Every structure is written in structure tokens, then in C-alpha cells.
mmCIF file of C-alpha atoms in Angstrom:
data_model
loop_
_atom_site.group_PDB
_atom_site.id
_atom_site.type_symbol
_atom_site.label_atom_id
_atom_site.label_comp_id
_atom_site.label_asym_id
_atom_site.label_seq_id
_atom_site.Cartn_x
_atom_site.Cartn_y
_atom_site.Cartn_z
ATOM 1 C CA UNK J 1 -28.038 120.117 7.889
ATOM 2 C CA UNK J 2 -31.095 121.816 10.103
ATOM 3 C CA UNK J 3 -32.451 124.638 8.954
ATOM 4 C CA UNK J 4 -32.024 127.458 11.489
ATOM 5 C CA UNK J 5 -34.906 128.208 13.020
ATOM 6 C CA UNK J 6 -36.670 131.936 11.887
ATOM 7 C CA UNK J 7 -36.695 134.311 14.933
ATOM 8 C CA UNK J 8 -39.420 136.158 16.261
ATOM 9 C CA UNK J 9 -39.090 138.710 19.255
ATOM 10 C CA UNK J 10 -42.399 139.622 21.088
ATOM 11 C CA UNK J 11 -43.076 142.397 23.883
ATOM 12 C CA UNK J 12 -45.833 142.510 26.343
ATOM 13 C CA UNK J 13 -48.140 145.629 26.803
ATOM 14 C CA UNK J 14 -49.290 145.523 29.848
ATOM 15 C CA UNK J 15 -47.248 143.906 32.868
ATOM 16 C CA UNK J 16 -49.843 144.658 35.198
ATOM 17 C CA UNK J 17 -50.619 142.518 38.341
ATOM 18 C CA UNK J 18 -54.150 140.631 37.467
ATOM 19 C CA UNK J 19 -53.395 136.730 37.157
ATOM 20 C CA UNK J 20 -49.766 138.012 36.195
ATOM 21 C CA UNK J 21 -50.627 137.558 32.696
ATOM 22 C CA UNK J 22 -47.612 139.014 31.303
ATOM 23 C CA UNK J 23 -45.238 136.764 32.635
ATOM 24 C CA UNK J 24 -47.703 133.883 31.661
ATOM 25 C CA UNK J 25 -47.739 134.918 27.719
ATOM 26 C CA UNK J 26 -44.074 135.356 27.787
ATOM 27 C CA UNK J 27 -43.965 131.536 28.983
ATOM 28 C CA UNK J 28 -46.279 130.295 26.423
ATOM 29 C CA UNK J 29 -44.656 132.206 23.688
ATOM 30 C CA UNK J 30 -41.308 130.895 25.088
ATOM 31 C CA UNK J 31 -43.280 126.918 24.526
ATOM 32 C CA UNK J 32 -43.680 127.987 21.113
ATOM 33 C CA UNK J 33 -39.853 129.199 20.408
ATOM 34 C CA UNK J 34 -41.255 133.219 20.525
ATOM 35 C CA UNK J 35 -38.602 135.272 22.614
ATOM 36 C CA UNK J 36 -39.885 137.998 24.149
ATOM 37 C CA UNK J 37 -37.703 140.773 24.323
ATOM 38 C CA UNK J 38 -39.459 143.629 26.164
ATOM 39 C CA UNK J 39 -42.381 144.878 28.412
ATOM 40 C CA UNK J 40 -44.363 147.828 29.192
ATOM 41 C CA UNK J 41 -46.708 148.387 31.992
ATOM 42 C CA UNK J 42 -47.711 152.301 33.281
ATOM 43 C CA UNK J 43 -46.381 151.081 36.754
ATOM 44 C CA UNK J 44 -42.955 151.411 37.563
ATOM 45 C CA UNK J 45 -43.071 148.249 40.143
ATOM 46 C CA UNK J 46 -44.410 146.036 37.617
ATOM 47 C CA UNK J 47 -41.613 146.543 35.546
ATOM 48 C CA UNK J 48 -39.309 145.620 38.110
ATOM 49 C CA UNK J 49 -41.361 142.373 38.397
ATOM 50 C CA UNK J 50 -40.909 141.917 34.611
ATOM 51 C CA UNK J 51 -37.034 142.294 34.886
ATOM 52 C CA UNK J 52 -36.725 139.868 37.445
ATOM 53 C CA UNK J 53 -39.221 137.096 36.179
ATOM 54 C CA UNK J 54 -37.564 138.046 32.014
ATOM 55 C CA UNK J 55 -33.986 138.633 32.702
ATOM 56 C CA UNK J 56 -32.377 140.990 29.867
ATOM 57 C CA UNK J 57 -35.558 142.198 28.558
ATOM 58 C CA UNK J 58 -36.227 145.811 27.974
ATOM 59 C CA UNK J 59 -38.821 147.594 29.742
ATOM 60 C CA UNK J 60 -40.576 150.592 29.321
ATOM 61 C CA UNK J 61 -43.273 152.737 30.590
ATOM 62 C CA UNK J 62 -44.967 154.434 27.311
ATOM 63 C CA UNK J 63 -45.989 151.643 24.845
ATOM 64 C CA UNK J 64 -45.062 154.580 22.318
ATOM 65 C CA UNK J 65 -41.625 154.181 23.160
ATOM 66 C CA UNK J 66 -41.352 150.439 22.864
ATOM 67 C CA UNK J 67 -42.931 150.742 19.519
ATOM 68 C CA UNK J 68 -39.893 152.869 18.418
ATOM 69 C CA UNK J 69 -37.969 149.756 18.954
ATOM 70 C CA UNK J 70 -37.013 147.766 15.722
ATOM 71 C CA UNK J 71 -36.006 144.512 17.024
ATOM 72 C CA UNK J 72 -39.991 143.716 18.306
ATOM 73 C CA UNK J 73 -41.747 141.943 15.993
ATOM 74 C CA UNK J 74 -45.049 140.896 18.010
ATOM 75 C CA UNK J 75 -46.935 142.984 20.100
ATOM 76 C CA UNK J 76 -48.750 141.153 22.901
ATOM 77 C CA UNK J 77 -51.682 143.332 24.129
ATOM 78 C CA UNK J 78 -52.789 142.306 27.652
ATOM 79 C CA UNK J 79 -54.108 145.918 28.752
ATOM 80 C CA UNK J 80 -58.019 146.651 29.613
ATOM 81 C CA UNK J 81 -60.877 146.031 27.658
ATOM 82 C CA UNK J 82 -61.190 149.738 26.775
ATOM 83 C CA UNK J 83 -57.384 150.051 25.852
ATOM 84 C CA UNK J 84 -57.394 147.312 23.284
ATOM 85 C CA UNK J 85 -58.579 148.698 20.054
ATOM 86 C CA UNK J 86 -56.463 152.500 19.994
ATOM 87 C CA UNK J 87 -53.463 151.054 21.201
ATOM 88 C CA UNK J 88 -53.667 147.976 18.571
ATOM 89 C CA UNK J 89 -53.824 150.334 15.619
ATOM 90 C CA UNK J 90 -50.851 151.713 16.498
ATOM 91 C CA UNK J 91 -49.127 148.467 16.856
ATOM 92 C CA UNK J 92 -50.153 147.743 13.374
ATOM 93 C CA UNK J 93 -49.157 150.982 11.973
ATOM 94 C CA UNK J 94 -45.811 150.954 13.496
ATOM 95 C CA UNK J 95 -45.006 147.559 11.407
ATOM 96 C CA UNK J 96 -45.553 145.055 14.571
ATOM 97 C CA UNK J 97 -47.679 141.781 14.469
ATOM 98 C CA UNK J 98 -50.146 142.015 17.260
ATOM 99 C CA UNK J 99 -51.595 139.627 19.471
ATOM 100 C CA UNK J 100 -54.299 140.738 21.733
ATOM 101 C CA UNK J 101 -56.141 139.276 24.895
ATOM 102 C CA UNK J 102 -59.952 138.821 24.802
ATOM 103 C CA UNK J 103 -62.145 140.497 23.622
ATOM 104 C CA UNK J 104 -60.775 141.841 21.047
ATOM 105 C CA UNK J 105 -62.200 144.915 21.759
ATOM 106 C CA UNK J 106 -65.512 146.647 22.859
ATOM 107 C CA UNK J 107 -67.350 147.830 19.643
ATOM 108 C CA UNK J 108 -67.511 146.671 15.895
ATOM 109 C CA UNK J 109 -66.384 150.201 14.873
ATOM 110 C CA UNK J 110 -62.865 149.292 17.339
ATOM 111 C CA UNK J 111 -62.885 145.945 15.794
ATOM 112 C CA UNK J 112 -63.377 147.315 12.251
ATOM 113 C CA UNK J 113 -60.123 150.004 12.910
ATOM 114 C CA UNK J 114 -57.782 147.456 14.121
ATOM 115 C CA UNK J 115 -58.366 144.637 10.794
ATOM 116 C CA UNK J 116 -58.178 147.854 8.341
ATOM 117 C CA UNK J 117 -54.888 148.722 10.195
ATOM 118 C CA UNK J 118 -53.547 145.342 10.317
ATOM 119 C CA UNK J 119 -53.921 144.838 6.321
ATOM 120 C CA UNK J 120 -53.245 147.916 5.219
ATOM 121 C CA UNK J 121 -49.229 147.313 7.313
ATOM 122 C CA UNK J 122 -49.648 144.005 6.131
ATOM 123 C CA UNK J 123 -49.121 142.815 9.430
ATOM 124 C CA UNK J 124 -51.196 139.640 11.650
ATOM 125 C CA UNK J 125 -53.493 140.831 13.869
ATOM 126 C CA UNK J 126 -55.401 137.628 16.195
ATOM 127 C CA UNK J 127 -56.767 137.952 19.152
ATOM 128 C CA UNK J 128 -56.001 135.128 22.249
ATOM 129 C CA UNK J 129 -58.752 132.845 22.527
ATOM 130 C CA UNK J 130 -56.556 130.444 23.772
ATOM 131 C CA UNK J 131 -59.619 128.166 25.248
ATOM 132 C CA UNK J 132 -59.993 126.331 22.123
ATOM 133 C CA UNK J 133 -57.532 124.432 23.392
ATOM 134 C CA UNK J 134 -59.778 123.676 26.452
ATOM 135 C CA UNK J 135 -59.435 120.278 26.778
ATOM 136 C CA UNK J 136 -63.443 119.938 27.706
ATOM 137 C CA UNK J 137 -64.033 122.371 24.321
ATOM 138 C CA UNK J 138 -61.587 120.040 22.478
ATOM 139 C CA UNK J 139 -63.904 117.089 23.603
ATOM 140 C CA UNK J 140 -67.250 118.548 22.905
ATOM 141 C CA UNK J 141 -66.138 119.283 19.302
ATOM 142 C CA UNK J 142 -64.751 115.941 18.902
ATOM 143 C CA UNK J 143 -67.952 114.581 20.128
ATOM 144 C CA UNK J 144 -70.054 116.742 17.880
ATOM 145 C CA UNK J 145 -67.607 116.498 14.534
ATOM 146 C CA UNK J 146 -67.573 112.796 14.830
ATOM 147 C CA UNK J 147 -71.498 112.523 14.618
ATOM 148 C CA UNK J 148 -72.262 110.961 17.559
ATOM 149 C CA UNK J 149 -75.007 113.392 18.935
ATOM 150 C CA UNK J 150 -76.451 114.095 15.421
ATOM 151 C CA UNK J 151 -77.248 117.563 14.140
ATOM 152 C CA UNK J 152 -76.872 119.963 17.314
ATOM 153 C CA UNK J 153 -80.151 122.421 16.838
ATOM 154 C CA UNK J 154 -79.919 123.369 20.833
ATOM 155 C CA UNK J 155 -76.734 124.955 23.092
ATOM 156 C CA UNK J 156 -77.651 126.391 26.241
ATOM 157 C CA UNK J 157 -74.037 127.637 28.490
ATOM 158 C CA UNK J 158 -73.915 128.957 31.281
ATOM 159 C CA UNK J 159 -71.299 130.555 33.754
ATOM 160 C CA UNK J 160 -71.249 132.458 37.354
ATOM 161 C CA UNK J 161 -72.778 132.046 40.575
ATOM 162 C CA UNK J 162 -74.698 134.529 43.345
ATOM 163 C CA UNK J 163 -71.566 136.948 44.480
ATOM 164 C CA UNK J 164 -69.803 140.020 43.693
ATOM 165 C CA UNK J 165 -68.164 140.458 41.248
ATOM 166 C CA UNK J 166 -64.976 140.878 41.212
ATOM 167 C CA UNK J 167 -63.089 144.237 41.749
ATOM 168 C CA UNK J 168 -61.974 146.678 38.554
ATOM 169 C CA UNK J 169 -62.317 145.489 35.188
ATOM 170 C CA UNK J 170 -64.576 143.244 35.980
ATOM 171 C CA UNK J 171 -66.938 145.620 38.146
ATOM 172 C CA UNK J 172 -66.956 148.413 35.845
ATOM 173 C CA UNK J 173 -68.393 148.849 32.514
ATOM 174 C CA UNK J 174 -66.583 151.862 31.436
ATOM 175 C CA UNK J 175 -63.602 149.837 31.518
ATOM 176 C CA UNK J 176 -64.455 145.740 30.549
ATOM 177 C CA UNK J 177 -67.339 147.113 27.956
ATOM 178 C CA UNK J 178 -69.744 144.937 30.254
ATOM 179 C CA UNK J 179 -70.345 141.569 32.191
ATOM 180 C CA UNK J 180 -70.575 139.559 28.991
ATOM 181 C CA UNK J 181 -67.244 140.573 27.408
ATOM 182 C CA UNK J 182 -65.272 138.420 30.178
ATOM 183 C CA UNK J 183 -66.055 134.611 30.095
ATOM 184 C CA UNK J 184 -69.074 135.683 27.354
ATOM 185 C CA UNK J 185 -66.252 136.314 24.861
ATOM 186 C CA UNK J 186 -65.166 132.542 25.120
ATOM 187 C CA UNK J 187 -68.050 131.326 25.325
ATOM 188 C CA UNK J 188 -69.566 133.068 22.052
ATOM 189 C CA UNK J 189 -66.252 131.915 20.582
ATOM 190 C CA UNK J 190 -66.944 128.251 21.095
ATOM 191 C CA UNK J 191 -70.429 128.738 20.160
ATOM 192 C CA UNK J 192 -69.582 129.638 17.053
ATOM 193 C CA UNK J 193 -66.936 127.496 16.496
ATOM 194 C CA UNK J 194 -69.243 124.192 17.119
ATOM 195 C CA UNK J 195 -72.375 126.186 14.790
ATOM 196 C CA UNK J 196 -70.959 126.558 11.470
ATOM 197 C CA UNK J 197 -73.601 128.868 10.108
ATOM 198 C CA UNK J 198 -74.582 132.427 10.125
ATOM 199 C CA UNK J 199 -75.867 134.028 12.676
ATOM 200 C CA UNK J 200 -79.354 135.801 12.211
ATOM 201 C CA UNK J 201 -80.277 137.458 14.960
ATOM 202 C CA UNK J 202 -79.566 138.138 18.812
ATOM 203 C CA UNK J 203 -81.868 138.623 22.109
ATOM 204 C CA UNK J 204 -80.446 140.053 24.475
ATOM 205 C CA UNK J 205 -82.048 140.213 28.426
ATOM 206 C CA UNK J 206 -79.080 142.299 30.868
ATOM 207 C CA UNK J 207 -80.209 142.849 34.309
ATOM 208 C CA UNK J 208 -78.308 145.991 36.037
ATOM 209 C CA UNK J 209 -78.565 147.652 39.480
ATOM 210 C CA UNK J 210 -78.214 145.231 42.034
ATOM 211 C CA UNK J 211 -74.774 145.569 43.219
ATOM 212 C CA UNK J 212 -74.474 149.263 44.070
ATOM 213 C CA UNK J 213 -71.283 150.064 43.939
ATOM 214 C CA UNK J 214 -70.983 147.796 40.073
ATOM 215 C CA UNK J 215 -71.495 148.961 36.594
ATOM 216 C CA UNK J 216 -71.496 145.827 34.525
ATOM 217 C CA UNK J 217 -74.528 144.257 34.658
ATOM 218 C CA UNK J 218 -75.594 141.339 37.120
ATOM 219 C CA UNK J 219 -76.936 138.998 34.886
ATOM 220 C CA UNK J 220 -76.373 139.013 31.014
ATOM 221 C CA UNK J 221 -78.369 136.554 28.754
ATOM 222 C CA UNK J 222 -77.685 136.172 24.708
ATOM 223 C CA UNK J 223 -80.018 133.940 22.582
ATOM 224 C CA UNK J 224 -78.435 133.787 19.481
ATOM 225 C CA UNK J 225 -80.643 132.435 16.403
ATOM 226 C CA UNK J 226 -78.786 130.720 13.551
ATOM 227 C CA UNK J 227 -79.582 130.576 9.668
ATOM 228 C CA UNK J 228 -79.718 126.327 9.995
ATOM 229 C CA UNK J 229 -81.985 126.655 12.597
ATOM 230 C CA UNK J 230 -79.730 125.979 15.448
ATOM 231 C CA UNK J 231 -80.070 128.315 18.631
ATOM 232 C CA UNK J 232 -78.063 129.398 21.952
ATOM 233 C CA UNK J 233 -78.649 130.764 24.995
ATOM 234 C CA UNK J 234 -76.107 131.854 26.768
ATOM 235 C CA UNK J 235 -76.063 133.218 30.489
ATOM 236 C CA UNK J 236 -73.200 134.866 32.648
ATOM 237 C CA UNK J 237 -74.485 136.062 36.032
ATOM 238 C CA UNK J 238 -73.648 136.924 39.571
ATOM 239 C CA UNK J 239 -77.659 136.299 40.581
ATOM 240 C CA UNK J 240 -77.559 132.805 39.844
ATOM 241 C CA UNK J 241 -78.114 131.407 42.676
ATOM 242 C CA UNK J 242 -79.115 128.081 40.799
ATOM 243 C CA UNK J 243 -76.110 127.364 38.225
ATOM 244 C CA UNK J 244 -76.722 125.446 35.787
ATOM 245 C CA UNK J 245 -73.986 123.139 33.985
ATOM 246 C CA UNK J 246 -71.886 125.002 31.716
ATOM 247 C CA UNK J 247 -72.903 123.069 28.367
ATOM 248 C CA UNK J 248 -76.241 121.537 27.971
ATOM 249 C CA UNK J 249 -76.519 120.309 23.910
ATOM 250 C CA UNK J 250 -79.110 119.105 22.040
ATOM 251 C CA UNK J 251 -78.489 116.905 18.515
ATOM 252 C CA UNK J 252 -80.798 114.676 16.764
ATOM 253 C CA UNK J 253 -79.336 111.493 17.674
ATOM 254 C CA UNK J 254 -78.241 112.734 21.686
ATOM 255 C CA UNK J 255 -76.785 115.366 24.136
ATOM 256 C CA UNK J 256 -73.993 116.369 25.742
ATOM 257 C CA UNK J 257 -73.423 117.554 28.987
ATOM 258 C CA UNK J 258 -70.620 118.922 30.384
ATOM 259 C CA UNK J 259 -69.751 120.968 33.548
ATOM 260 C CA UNK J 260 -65.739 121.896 35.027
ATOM 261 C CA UNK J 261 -64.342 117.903 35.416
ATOM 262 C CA UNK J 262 -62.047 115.994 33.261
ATOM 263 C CA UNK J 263 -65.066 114.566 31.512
ATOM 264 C CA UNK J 264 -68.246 115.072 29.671
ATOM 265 C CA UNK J 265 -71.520 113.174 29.745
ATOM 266 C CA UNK J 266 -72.846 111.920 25.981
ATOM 267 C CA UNK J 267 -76.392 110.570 25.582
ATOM 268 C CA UNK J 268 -77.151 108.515 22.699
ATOM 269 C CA UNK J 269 -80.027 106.462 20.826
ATOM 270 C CA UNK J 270 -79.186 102.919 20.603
ATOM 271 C CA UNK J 271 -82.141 100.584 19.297
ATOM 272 C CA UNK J 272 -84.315 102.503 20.505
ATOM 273 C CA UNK J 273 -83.032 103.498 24.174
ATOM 274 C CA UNK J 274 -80.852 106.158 25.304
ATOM 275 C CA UNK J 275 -77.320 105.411 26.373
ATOM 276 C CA UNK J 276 -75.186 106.930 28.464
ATOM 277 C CA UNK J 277 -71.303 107.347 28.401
ATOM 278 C CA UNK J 278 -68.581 109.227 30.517
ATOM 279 C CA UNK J 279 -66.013 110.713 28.116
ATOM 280 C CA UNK J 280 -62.628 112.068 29.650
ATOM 281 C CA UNK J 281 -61.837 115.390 28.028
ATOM 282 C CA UNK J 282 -58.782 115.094 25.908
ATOM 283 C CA UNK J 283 -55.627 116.795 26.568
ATOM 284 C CA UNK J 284 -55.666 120.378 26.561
ATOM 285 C CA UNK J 285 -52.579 122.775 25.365
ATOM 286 C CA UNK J 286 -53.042 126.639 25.740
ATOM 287 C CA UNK J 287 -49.451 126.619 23.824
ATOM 288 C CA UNK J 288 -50.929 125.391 20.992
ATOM 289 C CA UNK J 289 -52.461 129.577 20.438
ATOM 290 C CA UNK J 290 -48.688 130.607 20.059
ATOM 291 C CA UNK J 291 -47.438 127.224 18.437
ATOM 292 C CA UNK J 292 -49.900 128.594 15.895
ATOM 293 C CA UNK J 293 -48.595 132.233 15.435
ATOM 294 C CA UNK J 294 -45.084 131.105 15.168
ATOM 295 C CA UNK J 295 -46.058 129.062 12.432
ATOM 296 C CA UNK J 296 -47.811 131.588 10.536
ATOM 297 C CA UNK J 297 -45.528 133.771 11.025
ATOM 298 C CA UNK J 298 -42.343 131.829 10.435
ATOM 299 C CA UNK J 299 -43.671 129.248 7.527
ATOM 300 C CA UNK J 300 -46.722 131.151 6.297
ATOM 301 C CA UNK J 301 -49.470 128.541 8.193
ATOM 302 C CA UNK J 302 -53.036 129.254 8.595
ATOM 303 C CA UNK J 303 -53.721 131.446 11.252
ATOM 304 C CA UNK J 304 -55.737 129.383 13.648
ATOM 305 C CA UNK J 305 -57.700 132.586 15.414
ATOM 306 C CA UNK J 306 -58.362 135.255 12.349
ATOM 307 C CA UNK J 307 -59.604 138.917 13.256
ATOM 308 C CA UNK J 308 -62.855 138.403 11.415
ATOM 309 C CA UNK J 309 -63.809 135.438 13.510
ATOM 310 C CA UNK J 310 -63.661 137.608 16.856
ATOM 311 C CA UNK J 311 -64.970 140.465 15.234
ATOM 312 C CA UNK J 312 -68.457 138.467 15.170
ATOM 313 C CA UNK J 313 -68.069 137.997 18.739
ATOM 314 C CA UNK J 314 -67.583 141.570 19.988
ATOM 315 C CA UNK J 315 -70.752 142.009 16.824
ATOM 316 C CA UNK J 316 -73.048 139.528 19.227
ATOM 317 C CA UNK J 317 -72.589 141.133 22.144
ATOM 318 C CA UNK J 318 -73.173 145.037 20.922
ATOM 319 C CA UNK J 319 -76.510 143.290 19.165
ATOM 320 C CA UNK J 320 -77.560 141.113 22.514
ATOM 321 C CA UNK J 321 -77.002 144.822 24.657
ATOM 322 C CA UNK J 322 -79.036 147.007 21.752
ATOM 323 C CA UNK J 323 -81.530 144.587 21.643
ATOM 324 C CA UNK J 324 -81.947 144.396 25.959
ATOM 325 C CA UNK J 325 -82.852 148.172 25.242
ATOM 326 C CA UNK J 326 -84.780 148.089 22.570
ATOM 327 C CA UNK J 327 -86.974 144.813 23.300
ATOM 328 C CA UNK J 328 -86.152 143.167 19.727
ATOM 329 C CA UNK J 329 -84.563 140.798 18.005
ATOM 330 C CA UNK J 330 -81.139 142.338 16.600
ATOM 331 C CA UNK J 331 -79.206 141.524 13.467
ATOM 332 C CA UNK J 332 -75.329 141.795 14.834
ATOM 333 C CA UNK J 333 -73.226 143.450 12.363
ATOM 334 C CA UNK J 334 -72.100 140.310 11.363
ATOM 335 C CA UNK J 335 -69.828 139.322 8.283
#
């Protein structure tokens, strides 16, 4: 006889309209056997939306309210930047799992308040770096873990062009935390994913001013110094008006390089010249984030994405913005 399979009812905070994200978690979580059950969004008309794309769920417009609800397990927090960490804690301290988008916040002291809440309900807290299932990040680590390049001692990444940004969260600081909390939060998350070693200390070099009528900054730059030696720089921009690829790595036996195909370039030493091969990413699956949850939630797995690990990330970017101010090299609050 099968063993009936343990139930887990999620609901979405924040419906709202960017890259209709809500209706995209509920499908993943649906690819991973999570219902979702309800919504919430401050806007009337996006709850409509979420009634007609997830028939029979309930919706709400106070996330206080849905958090009165008993049958919600998961709490799936897809609101601002700025909204993350307050409205996290009280996910966690009104018994729900939580879930929430990247970053996981904007400040240590946020991301420091939501892992103490999450423990002390005994409740999962993770936050959705669901591009570690990238199927060029999947790739790169294969590439790396296998031993083909050697020891990597050099990352340099890179992302953006010369343009606007774009409008809202991502023009204004009060609200995103800055320009490097957007694609800079996965980034730093594969960084430190392919580096496994502390890291040491942070430069950071953030450009501001250009675009008038913006508040992030215009071009954001983290070198990040490791305890084996290894370093990264990392660069998002909208002055970059030469791009660079978005991986450029350095080991002691070859390189990668890899840009946005379906394949990455590897250089590597063979009797004594330097080869060249075309390796097609392998098969990504942004499911595979919720796959995960389910099973830690259902059969006690691993969690896959832990709090602590995107703590350090949110830690990295406060040091790379003190130290832009102050001039120095920064020790993130890092643990």
C-alpha cells in the first residue's frame, strides 16, 4: 500500500503585478506537491487576478488576517525588499514556515530578527534563491567540483548594461535597500557557494547620482577577499557601457567563461598547451527550490537554502556599502 502523501498548504504575500510572481510560486510549489491555499496582496485587483489564475483559494488584503488562518502552513513572502524582514517575524511567530524571495532582507540586524524568530517557533525559515538551479550555475560548479580548472583563486561577475533602470523597486533605495540587492544577491549567493571558505573582508566602490530621478546607485562593485586566498569582484551597473561576460574564473589548471547561452567555455592545460572546450549547461529546474522544502518539511530532509547562508549575503553587501563610505576594507558581519 502507498503511503499517503503529507500535506502542506502555502499562501502567497504579495500578489502584486511585477513578473506576476505570485502566480509563478504557486506553480512551482504546485511541481513540488505544495497546495497553495490563499493570497494576499494590498490591491484589491490583484486579488481578483489571484482568484481567477488559483481557483478556490482564499484571499485577503491584511497579511494579519491570513495569518489568523490555521489551515496555512507556509508563508511565501514575495513583497518589497523593505517589507521582508517585519512581516517574516510575524510569519514565524504566528506558527507558519516561511519562504521568502531574495534578499532575504536589507540589514544583518533584519536578518538576525527573522532566524531568532524562526527557531524560537521552531518553524523553517529559507529564503528563494532558486538560481542554483541555473542550469549555467549548475555547470560551472560541476566544472569546478570535478577538478578540471584546478583550485579557483580568481571570480570576476558581472551584470547590467548603460540604461535606466528600471521603475520602483528597482529605482529606489528606500525600498530595494540598493542596486546590489537585485541580481547582486544571486550573484553573492553563487559566489559563495563555488568558494567554500570564509570570507575576510569586502571593498566596496558604489557610484550614485547619475540618473536624477534614481536612488540606488548606478554602478555597484564588491571585491570580496577570502581566508584561502581566493578573491571576487563583482559588478552590477547601469554605466556599463562595455559589459563584460557574466563569469570570468581563474583555477590553477584553467578558466571558465561563461556569459547567457546554453553553454560555457573551459580552458585547460594539456601537455603543456591550453585547450579549449564548449560545455552545454546542464538542465536547469527552478522546482527543484520547492521539491526541496517539501521534503524537509514532509520527511525531515536537509534544507537545501538555510537562513544563515543568506544571512552572509545581505552581511557582504552592508560591508561592500560601509566600506564605499569609509574608503576601507570591511569585515562583513559574517558567521
Amino acid at each position: 500500500m502507498n503511503e499517503k502523501k503529507k500535506t502542506i498548504n502555502a499562501a502567497v504575500i504579495g500578489y502584486g503585478g511585477a513578473f506576476n510572481m505570485g502566480k509563478s510560486h504557486a506553480e512551482w510549489m504546485k511541481a513540488a506537491g505544495i497546495d497553495t491555499i490563499a493570497a494576499c496582496d494590498l490591491d484589491p485587483v490583484r486579488m481578483e487576478a489571484a482568484a481567477k489564475e488559483l481557483p478556490g483559494i482564499a484571499t485577503y488584503t491584511d497579511y494579519k488576517e491570513l495569518l489568523k488562518n490555521k489551515d496555512v502552513d507556509l508563508c511565501i513572502n514575495i513583497l518589497p525588499h523593505n517589507l521582508h524582514g517585519n512581516v517574516c517575524v510575524d510569519c514565524s511567530n504566528a506558527g507558519k514556515h516561511v519562504v521568502v524571495e531574495k534578499p532575504m532582507c536589507i540589514t544583518v540586524a533584519e536578518a538576525d530578527a527573522m532566524i531568532a524568530a524562526a527557531k524560537k517557533n521552531g518553524k523553517m525559515l529559507s529564503v528563494f534563491h532558486n538560481r542554483r538551479w541555473d542550469s549555467d550555475f549548475l555547470t560551472i560548479k560541476k566544472t569546478i567540483d570535478e577538478g578540471m580548472i584546478g583550485e579557483v583563486f580568481h571570480i570576476e561577475a558581472s551584470i547590467g548594461g548603460y540604461g535606466h533602470p528600471g521603475t520602483w523597486w528597482r529605482s529606489f533605495k528606500n525600498i530595494s535597500g540598493g542596486a546590489l540587492y537585485d541580481w547582486g544577491a544571486h550573484f553573492l549567493d553563487w559566489i559563495l557557494n563555488l568558494v567554500p571558505s570564509e570570507v575576510t573582508g569586502v571593498t566596496g566602490f558604489f557610484k550614485t547620482g547619475f540618473w536624477a530621478d534614481v536612488t540606488n546607485e548606478d554602478h555597484t562593485q564588491a571585491i570580496i577577499r577570502f581566508a584561502n586566498g581566493c578573491m571576487a569582484d563583482l559588478q552590477v551597473s547601469s554605466l556599463n557601457s562595455a559589459p563584460k561576460p557574466k563569469w570570468r574564473i581563474l583555477g590553477t589548471k584553467g578558466s571558465i567563461v561563461g556569459d547567457w547561452g546554453d553553454s560555457i567555455t573551459v580552458n585547460v592545460e594539456h601537455n603543456g598547451f591550453m585547450a579549449t572546450i564548449k560545455r552545454n549547461n546542464e538542465p536547469g529546474d527552478w522546482a527543484m527550490y520547492y521539491k526541496n522544502v517539501y521534503e524537509h518539511l514532509a520527511n525531515g530532509g536537509e534544507l537545501a537554502v538555510k537562513p544563515e547562508e543568506s544571512r552572509r549575503t545581505i552581511a557582504i553587501i552592508e560591508a561592500a556599502e560601509k566600506s564605499s563610505k569609509s574608503g576601507n576594507t570591511e569585515t562583513p558581519a559574517y558567521r
